[in-house]
Amino acid sequence: MTKGTVAIVGAAGGIGSAIARRMHKDGHAPLVLMDLPGPALDAMASETGGQAFGIDLTDRASVSSAFATAQQQVPTLYGLVLAAGVVDNAKLADLDADRWSDILSVNLTGPFLCCLAARDWIADGGRIVTLGSLAGRTGGVITGTAYAASKGGIESLTKSMAQEFAPRGITVNCVAPGAVETPMLAAHTPERKAAMSASTPLKRMGQPNEIAAAVSYLLDADAGFTTGSVLAVNGGLRMD
């Protein structure tokens, strides 16, 4: 049975593309796929039968335009998944204000702008899922200051929106991965990646499809009584 439309921001990324494939498998249609325009986004649209929309999260006009155009073509939205993000390893001593602003504009302000643009588009009883990170809880043992701050902010944004959207029956939850095997890990040295695996109780890094499975659950009707939660998918590296 066809399920409702899901918009995935960051659909061409390592985790975002796995989420798009899982949504296609789950029967969500049509898929609204948003990312920086290019071959990767077009290929994902072709693979999943989704509709591609170029978006630049650092540009308010781009976000507004992408969402307005998508809504014209797809009048009703069931789910919104915010999977776009950039990683950065700079600690405070090596971080300047421009880099801080760049990281937060993609990882925190961008998702906020997307939720603002989708506020009246998403249907009552719908779902919003954000992508946080283990760094949002630990302060970023390996990752940098701006990245950790942005992901901590995503958790708070998720909880605040969960309260605001609750009267409409819309749930808002966050999936917080640990280290996941994606191209984004190229920011880390092989030694760091080996240390990540060694320090994880399951002795490995996560796979994108495992994050997509967590997102799939939170989008499902069975998750209707779960909102404002942060679902940790980190191999046991942190157990709250």
Short mmCIF file of C-alpha atoms in Angstrom, two decimals:
data_model
loop_
_atom_site.label_atom_id
_atom_site.label_comp_id
_atom_site.label_asym_id
_atom_site.label_seq_id
_atom_site.Cartn_x
_atom_site.Cartn_y
_atom_site.Cartn_z
CA MET A 1 0.00 0.00 0.00
CA THR A 2 1.33 3.44 -0.91
CA LYS A 3 2.19 5.56 2.10
CA GLY A 4 2.36 9.34 2.31
CA THR A 5 4.86 11.67 0.74
CA VAL A 6 8.18 12.10 2.54
CA ALA A 7 10.61 14.95 1.88
CA ILE A 8 14.26 14.14 2.56
CA VAL A 9 16.69 17.04 2.87
CA GLY A 10 20.22 15.81 2.21
CA ALA A 11 18.95 12.96 0.03
CA ALA A 12 22.19 12.63 -1.94
CA GLY A 13 24.44 12.15 1.10
CA GLY A 14 25.71 8.92 2.59
CA ILE A 15 22.94 8.60 5.18
CA GLY A 16 20.36 10.61 3.24
CA SER A 17 20.59 8.33 0.20
CA ALA A 18 20.12 5.26 2.42
CA ILE A 19 17.04 6.92 3.90
CA ALA A 20 15.68 7.67 0.42
CA ARG A 21 16.13 4.05 -0.60
CA ARG A 22 14.42 2.84 2.58
CA MET A 23 11.50 5.22 2.10
CA HIS A 24 11.10 3.93 -1.45
CA LYS A 25 11.18 0.35 -0.16
CA ASP A 26 8.63 1.22 2.54
CA GLY A 27 6.22 2.47 -0.10
CA HIS A 28 6.31 6.22 0.53
CA ALA A 29 5.43 8.07 -2.66
CA PRO A 30 6.08 10.42 -4.19
CA LEU A 31 9.44 11.12 -2.58
CA VAL A 32 10.63 14.72 -2.44
CA LEU A 33 14.42 14.66 -2.62
CA MET A 34 16.33 17.82 -1.70
CA ASP A 35 20.06 18.46 -1.80
CA LEU A 36 22.63 20.54 -3.63
CA PRO A 37 21.85 20.15 -7.34
CA GLY A 38 24.05 17.72 -9.24
CA PRO A 39 24.45 14.20 -10.61
CA ALA A 40 24.16 12.51 -7.19
CA LEU A 41 20.74 14.04 -6.54
CA ASP A 42 19.55 13.26 -10.07
CA ALA A 43 20.72 9.66 -9.75
CA MET A 44 18.85 9.20 -6.48
CA ALA A 45 15.68 10.60 -8.04
CA SER A 46 16.03 8.18 -10.94
CA GLU A 47 16.66 5.23 -8.63
CA THR A 48 13.72 5.90 -6.31
CA GLY A 49 11.26 7.56 -8.69
CA GLY A 50 11.40 10.67 -6.53
CA GLN A 51 11.27 14.31 -7.51
CA ALA A 52 14.53 16.23 -7.15
CA PHE A 53 14.73 19.80 -5.88
CA GLY A 54 18.00 21.70 -5.53
CA ILE A 55 18.51 23.40 -2.18
CA ASP A 56 21.33 25.26 -0.46
CA LEU A 57 20.79 25.30 3.31
CA THR A 58 23.15 28.25 3.71
CA ASP A 59 20.87 30.42 1.56
CA ARG A 60 17.48 31.42 3.01
CA ALA A 61 16.08 32.26 -0.41
CA SER A 62 17.12 28.84 -1.74
CA VAL A 63 15.36 27.05 1.13
CA SER A 64 12.17 29.08 0.68
CA SER A 65 12.20 28.57 -3.09
CA ALA A 66 12.82 24.82 -2.89
CA PHE A 67 10.01 24.23 -0.44
CA ALA A 68 7.57 26.51 -2.27
CA THR A 69 8.27 24.77 -5.58
CA ALA A 70 7.96 21.32 -4.03
CA GLN A 71 4.66 22.20 -2.37
CA GLN A 72 3.27 23.38 -5.70
CA GLN A 73 3.98 19.95 -7.17
CA VAL A 74 3.13 17.86 -4.09
CA PRO A 75 0.27 19.51 -2.18
CA THR A 76 0.38 17.34 0.95
CA LEU A 77 3.41 16.24 2.95
CA TYR A 78 3.32 13.38 5.45
CA GLY A 79 6.95 13.25 6.62
CA LEU A 80 10.02 15.48 6.69
CA VAL A 81 13.48 14.03 7.25
CA LEU A 82 16.37 16.44 7.84
CA ALA A 83 19.48 14.46 6.99
CA ALA A 84 21.82 17.11 5.56
CA GLY A 85 24.96 17.97 7.46
CA VAL A 86 28.68 18.66 7.37
CA VAL A 87 31.30 17.42 9.79
CA ASP A 88 34.17 19.49 11.17
CA ASN A 89 36.98 18.51 13.53
CA ALA A 90 38.29 21.94 14.54
CA LYS A 91 38.47 22.54 18.28
CA LEU A 92 38.09 26.02 19.74
CA ALA A 93 41.77 26.92 19.40
CA ASP A 94 41.64 26.28 15.64
CA LEU A 95 38.13 27.60 15.00
CA ASP A 96 37.32 31.06 13.69
CA ALA A 97 33.95 32.81 13.59
CA ASP A 98 33.48 32.25 9.87
CA ARG A 99 33.94 28.49 10.12
CA TRP A 100 31.65 28.39 13.17
CA SER A 101 28.97 30.20 11.17
CA ASP A 102 29.42 27.89 8.15
CA ILE A 103 28.91 24.74 10.22
CA LEU A 104 25.89 26.03 12.11
CA SER A 105 24.28 27.39 8.95
CA VAL A 106 24.10 23.87 7.47
CA ASN A 107 23.66 21.75 10.59
CA LEU A 108 21.32 23.88 12.69
CA THR A 109 20.00 27.01 10.98
CA GLY A 110 19.30 25.07 7.78
CA PRO A 111 17.06 22.49 9.49
CA PHE A 112 15.28 25.32 11.32
CA LEU A 113 14.58 27.07 8.01
CA CYS A 114 13.29 23.82 6.52
CA CYS A 115 10.88 23.28 9.40
CA LEU A 116 9.72 26.88 9.11
CA ALA A 117 9.07 26.40 5.39
CA ALA A 118 7.27 23.07 5.94
CA ARG A 119 5.21 24.14 8.95
CA ASP A 120 2.00 24.69 7.00
CA TRP A 121 2.77 22.03 4.37
CA ILE A 122 3.05 18.99 6.61
CA ALA A 123 -0.29 17.34 7.32
CA ASP A 124 -1.79 16.87 10.77
CA GLY A 125 -0.68 13.50 12.10
CA GLY A 126 2.56 13.74 10.14
CA ARG A 127 6.16 13.05 11.14
CA ILE A 128 9.39 15.05 11.37
CA VAL A 129 12.74 13.32 11.95
CA THR A 130 16.00 15.19 12.48
CA LEU A 131 19.53 13.77 12.36
CA GLY A 132 21.65 14.53 15.38
CA SER A 133 24.88 12.91 16.48
CA LEU A 134 26.55 11.29 19.45
CA ALA A 135 28.67 14.46 19.49
CA GLY A 136 25.61 16.40 20.59
CA ARG A 137 25.76 14.54 23.92
CA THR A 138 29.52 14.13 24.38
CA GLY A 139 30.65 17.54 23.13
CA GLY A 140 32.56 15.86 20.31
CA VAL A 141 35.40 13.71 21.63
CA ILE A 142 36.83 13.43 18.12
CA THR A 143 34.73 15.93 16.18
CA GLY A 144 35.03 19.67 16.62
CA THR A 145 33.43 22.38 18.70
CA ALA A 146 31.06 23.84 16.09
CA TYR A 147 29.88 20.40 14.97
CA ALA A 148 29.12 19.30 18.54
CA ALA A 149 27.31 22.56 19.29
CA SER A 150 25.21 22.27 16.13
CA LYS A 151 24.15 18.73 16.96
CA GLY A 152 23.35 19.61 20.56
CA GLY A 153 21.21 22.38 19.14
CA ILE A 154 19.40 19.91 16.87
CA GLU A 155 18.33 17.88 19.91
CA SER A 156 16.90 20.98 21.60
CA LEU A 157 15.24 22.14 18.39
CA THR A 158 13.64 18.70 18.06
CA LYS A 159 12.22 18.80 21.59
CA SER A 160 10.94 22.34 21.23
CA MET A 161 9.19 21.55 17.95
CA ALA A 162 7.75 18.35 19.41
CA GLN A 163 5.89 20.44 21.96
CA GLU A 164 4.73 22.97 19.38
CA PHE A 165 3.49 20.41 16.84
CA ALA A 166 1.89 18.05 19.36
CA PRO A 167 -1.59 19.64 19.21
CA ARG A 168 -1.67 18.75 15.50
CA GLY A 169 -0.69 15.15 16.16
CA ILE A 170 2.67 15.67 14.42
CA THR A 171 5.57 13.88 16.08
CA VAL A 172 9.12 15.26 16.03
CA ASN A 173 12.04 12.98 16.90
CA CYS A 174 15.79 12.83 16.46
CA VAL A 175 18.05 9.96 15.41
CA ALA A 176 21.54 10.39 16.88
CA PRO A 177 24.10 8.13 15.19
CA GLY A 178 27.57 7.32 16.36
CA ALA A 179 30.28 6.76 13.73
CA VAL A 180 28.73 5.60 10.45
CA GLU A 181 30.54 4.36 7.35
CA THR A 182 29.90 7.20 4.91
CA PRO A 183 32.09 9.44 2.71
CA MET A 184 31.83 12.06 5.48
CA LEU A 185 34.26 9.95 7.53
CA ALA A 186 36.99 10.99 5.10
CA ALA A 187 37.41 13.96 7.46
CA HIS A 188 38.96 11.53 9.95
CA THR A 189 42.34 9.80 9.68
CA PRO A 190 42.49 5.99 9.42
CA GLU A 191 43.86 5.94 12.96
CA ARG A 192 40.86 7.86 14.26
CA LYS A 193 38.44 5.59 12.45
CA ALA A 194 40.15 2.52 13.89
CA ALA A 195 39.91 4.07 17.34
CA MET A 196 36.18 4.68 16.84
CA SER A 197 35.58 1.01 16.09
CA ALA A 198 37.80 -0.19 18.92
CA SER A 199 36.05 2.01 21.49
CA THR A 200 32.56 0.87 20.47
CA PRO A 201 31.18 -2.15 22.38
CA LEU A 202 30.03 -3.73 19.10
CA LYS A 203 33.57 -3.19 17.72
CA ARG A 204 32.47 -1.69 14.45
CA MET A 205 31.01 1.41 12.90
CA GLY A 206 27.39 1.70 11.88
CA GLN A 207 26.03 1.32 8.37
CA PRO A 208 23.80 3.90 6.65
CA ASN A 209 20.97 1.39 6.26
CA GLU A 210 20.88 0.97 10.06
CA ILE A 211 20.26 4.69 10.47
CA ALA A 212 17.63 4.54 7.74
CA ALA A 213 15.87 1.74 9.62
CA ALA A 214 15.64 3.93 12.73
CA VAL A 215 14.19 6.76 10.66
CA SER A 216 11.72 4.32 9.10
CA TYR A 217 10.40 3.36 12.54
CA LEU A 218 9.92 6.97 13.64
CA LEU A 219 8.00 7.71 10.44
CA ASP A 220 5.71 4.73 10.90
CA ALA A 221 2.20 4.91 12.34
CA ASP A 222 3.35 2.59 15.15
CA ALA A 223 5.57 5.42 16.46
CA GLY A 224 2.59 7.71 17.01
CA PHE A 225 3.15 7.95 20.79
CA THR A 226 6.85 8.74 20.46
CA THR A 227 7.74 12.43 20.23
CA GLY A 228 10.53 14.66 21.50
CA SER A 229 12.79 11.62 21.76
CA VAL A 230 16.43 11.15 20.78
CA LEU A 231 17.03 7.64 19.45
CA ALA A 232 20.71 6.71 19.91
CA VAL A 233 22.13 4.41 17.23
CA ASN A 234 25.77 4.21 18.27
CA GLY A 235 26.71 0.57 18.86
CA GLY A 236 26.62 1.04 22.62
CA LEU A 237 29.33 3.70 22.69
CA ARG A 238 27.14 5.77 24.99
CA MET A 239 24.34 4.23 27.02
CA ASP A 240 22.05 6.75 28.75
#
